[in-house]
Amino acid sequence: MNTVLDPVLVAMPDVQSSADTRHIAIQRVGVRGVRHPLLVATAAQPQATIAQWEMTVALPAEEKGTHMSRFIALLEARRAQALSPAGLAQMATDMLDQLQADAGDLSARFPYFLEKSAPVTEVRSLMDYQVCWTIRTRRQRASQFSLEVQVPVTSLCPCSKAISEYGAHNQRSHVTVRLECPAAQAPALDTLIPAIEAQASCQLWGLLKRADEKYVTEHAYENPKFVEDLVRDVAVMLQQQPGVQWFEVEAENFESIHNHSAYAVVRSA
Amino acid sequence: MNTVLDPVLVAMPDVQSSADTRHIAIQRVGVRGVRHPLLVATAAQPQATIAQWEMTVALPAEEKGTHMSRFIALLEARRAQALSPAGLAQMATDMLDQLQADAGDLSARFPYFLEKSAPVTEVRSLMDYQVCWTIRTRRQRASQFSLEVQVPVTSLCPCSKAISEYGAHNQRSHVTVRLECPAAQAPALDTLIPAIEAQASCQLWGLLKRADEKYVTEHAYENPKFVEDLVRDVAVMLQQQPGVQWFEVEAENFESIHNHSAYAVVRSA
Amino acid sequence: MNTVLDPVLVAMPDVQSSADTRHIAIQRVGVRGVRHPLLVATAAQPQATIAQWEMTVALPAEEKGTHMSRFIALLEARRAQALSPAGLAQMATDMLDQLQADAGDLSARFPYFLEKSAPVTEVRSLMDYQVCWTIRTRRQRASQFSLEVQVPVTSLCPCSKAISEYGAHNQRSHVTVRLECPAAQAPALDTLIPAIEAQASCQLWGLLKRADEKYVTEHAYENPKFVEDLVRDVAVMLQQQPGVQWFEVEAENFESIHNHSAYAVVRSA
Amino acid sequence: MNTVLDPVLVAMPDVQSSADTRHIAIQRVGVRGVRHPLLVATAAQPQATIAQWEMTVALPAEEKGTHMSRFIALLEARRAQALSPAGLAQMATDMLDQLQADAGDLSARFPYFLEKSAPVTEVRSLMDYQVCWTIRTRRQRASQFSLEVQVPVTSLCPCSKAISEYGAHNQRSHVTVRLECPAAQAPALDTLIPAIEAQASCQLWGLLKRADEKYVTEHAYENPKFVEDLVRDVAVMLQQQPGVQWFEVEAENFESIHNHSAYAVVRSA
């Protein structure tokens, strides 16, 4: 449809384009909770997933409103393309052009899968992780990329092990890493996730046979970790990651002896 | 306000009261997701909590609509009253009168707290549970009461314990009991919940000191239970509860070695 | 791995296979909350999505436990296959064999997308819906398939329109249809969803330009519907669907004038 | 129990108190997701509600772990006390003492109710809001209080009204205000919430009769607001609030014509 020549549209008032007199610039305006398929570019073939998108631009004080439909048009135009962090950065630049904006943020939150081999039987299965990519773009400046990944693991309590005759309480924990780096140097999920998992009392698998279950039980018992140990050990690992400019590590243990969580956060200096 | 004499209202069309020609009776129509304070009547003093209400009535085929505001008026009229299952049954009868309906359902879902003593130090703290009361009422028939309570516990895996040199994976589990009984004979939450907790590998507490943590760790290790054991042991307990006409027990173990749950359901015959 | 000859496994106790003496059969035991990619077979090419699976079997009173890992193995074995309701029924039959069970349920809940054209400009975009497929299988009996689909729409209040000088409150609503039919005769989502949407005050789109927004605003105003009208009109449509053996229609209006929902349910006779 | 003299405890290893050699200070460690009753101090009598607590302290690089049970003990010790923002600040100071920490954060998230009169009939009912109080405390420094409140309102689209012959799409919106101020000068919820509601196309009520519904429909139609207008008008109001040192206003419109939200954020300079 050629919107320029359409007489119906020409006749319609364009309320968003009128002037605003409140002298208040808006840092971010756009769409949120947009569920859309996403093809994640990986070293192997692209992975098809479903993302929740948030897409916003800055609006100067004198403009009344943004044009919401252009965000969705931008998403639709890229529907079949495999996307990497660098591709997301390009998409954010295009968003500034199409929305005639000076700054804007793009974020996509999606489940991501790794295929893993069980530790003893080596039977293969998928594990799911929650990932969020965010680009913050300003005209004439380098865009800022941040990666968030939530990795479910096992934690086993060192105190419980030390004070008990036998056993030790353990539970599922969520380790959430947020890091900033140039989009082109984003660590691959396929290497970052295992590096995070290696810091836990034990990693998780979708499919475990009995020989594997024996292994994970004993491995966790041999590697007790407080929630404090979890965030510190992941932080030590991230300090050695090339390209990482800032990071935050959060761990939440869904304590098996309480109905609340133990929780810790550590940030890079 | 006297709605009968109000000339503004008299002049307003009452669309809900017009006739319907589709020949489709509606089993349930009303309000949902109504958040409102609730005073739960207990053996001791009433407990103040916050409930999510769902309130519906049946609508005959020939009526176009119900009067939604009357549900909220009913709730407001009882705001300061302590409510028991029997009181909820009376409220449901009043609802039929005020909505001029032949059948109706009332349900309130709310957090409920018990004060517990830690197993060794006896230090006291609150534990929270999720409870749902439901009344289904039909004119000229006894109303049907159902109670749902979700009890968080520890489960420790018998297989993991049996095959491992040391340790055993354990995790938080949710045991959800749904039962039907006459409203006047509803089991007290303060006795039902501990009876459910007693079937787990170990119960949970808000506050545990080190001597308590040693106890709960060892107690869970001494009482391994599969998700199947959990639902069966709770079912055996419920079979012996007086007044229970029907029950369903559901257990979900948030497995510490997987990113999914083990799950079981058993129903009374 | 050949589990039969593995000496480690042979030596391991198989706790699940021991006998149980509580005389309580378990209706459903298995896994829940398993997130796994799903290829949905459609008339066109398969649609890649992400499902939440629940997989359970019945366990006789005399058996202690089921074998949880076999559920995940079943899922992994079908990872790359496009699945239809009939394919799910076959998968459920295979599950009974592999778990040596007499009854079992399989359910997959997933987002599903339709490509739609805006009503005036015909610009194309995706709309997302939440779908759940469930198969209940018993040996020597026909399996039972049920389909649930949640369709977001607009509802505009007839009472508000009738009593107001101008305007009428409207809001997003969720229409949830659950129906049972033979798996091989399941209605195609691509025709069922539009048939549901046609009953609302107006359907939704991902991308609307101004000429479209004018259309949807006026179309909703011309088609006011109570929550009661929504469920009745969808029920009338479903009564005419071939192959449907049972249905339930639920509508929830996230009222724009309240902080709670209007809600209705109608079931087939 | 006198823990000092208890020979069992004396003999127990205190793993948390051992030294750490990773040279990583932890910004925040503690408990999360603790559900506990809360008495909110108000100008009138205290309001009983249920809060979700998060309680954390900073941990120096050389300490291995914090003492999680002390957070819950702190909460239990204040169970029956009505709490204001200033009381929360005192509680945070006590937390630093009891945890022997130099910095710490306390946050409580809870539903809060206001009693409102319908605009025409003046019938009274409760409306619920989501509130979060947070205190950040550092030794030898003034603590920092922040208040978050989520206010559900109606928004009516100015573009839809301007381009349509009749009607205008409208929907429920969430306006979330976060502000920082000295705890002793925190604005009362009972005046802040109405001041936010006054900026919307229309506020919401729990209970509305037909004369009220006519009013809210017409009032919203007379006050169309984009998501941009909502955040700007709330920002103008907040600029005039005494004591507010920083604020952020977020609005999310659950668009009745889309299955996603329109969204805007504005922050104080």
PDB file of C-alpha atoms in Angstrom, chain B residues 38-49 81-87 110 112 133 188-190:
ATOM      1  CA  LEU B  38     -10.512 -12.041  53.678  1.00  0.00           C
ATOM      2  CA  LEU B  39     -10.804 -12.798  57.389  1.00  0.00           C
ATOM      3  CA  VAL B  40     -10.483 -16.560  57.808  1.00  0.00           C
ATOM      4  CA  ALA B  41     -12.314 -17.906  60.865  1.00  0.00           C
ATOM      5  CA  THR B  42     -10.066 -20.302  62.804  1.00  0.00           C
ATOM      6  CA  ALA B  43     -10.246 -22.028  66.176  1.00  0.00           C
ATOM      7  CA  ALA B  44      -8.115 -19.169  67.543  1.00  0.00           C
ATOM      8  CA  GLN B  45      -8.593 -15.565  66.387  1.00  0.00           C
ATOM      9  CA  PRO B  46      -9.478 -14.848  62.727  1.00  0.00           C
ATOM     10  CA  GLN B  47      -6.568 -14.691  60.283  1.00  0.00           C
ATOM     11  CA  ALA B  48      -6.406 -11.656  57.951  1.00  0.00           C
ATOM     12  CA  THR B  49      -5.391 -12.540  54.406  1.00  0.00           C
ATOM     13  CA  GLN B  81     -16.879 -10.725  58.733  1.00  0.00           C
ATOM     14  CA  ALA B  82     -14.715 -13.719  59.601  1.00  0.00           C
ATOM     15  CA  LEU B  83     -15.582 -16.485  57.152  1.00  0.00           C
ATOM     16  CA  SER B  84     -15.607 -20.256  57.633  1.00  0.00           C
ATOM     17  CA  PRO B  85     -16.573 -22.891  55.028  1.00  0.00           C
ATOM     18  CA  ALA B  86     -20.079 -22.862  56.528  1.00  0.00           C
ATOM     19  CA  GLY B  87     -20.175 -19.066  56.254  1.00  0.00           C
ATOM     20  CA  PHE B 110      -5.725 -17.196  49.549  1.00  0.00           C
ATOM     21  CA  TYR B 112      -2.774 -19.065  54.851  1.00  0.00           C
ATOM     22  CA  TRP B 133     -12.351 -22.842  49.213  1.00  0.00           C
ATOM     23  CA  ALA B 188      -9.472 -27.588  60.118  1.00  0.00           C
ATOM     24  CA  LEU B 189      -6.460 -26.337  58.153  1.00  0.00           C
ATOM     25  CA  ASP B 190      -4.438 -26.354  61.365  1.00  0.00           C
TER      26      ASP B 190
END
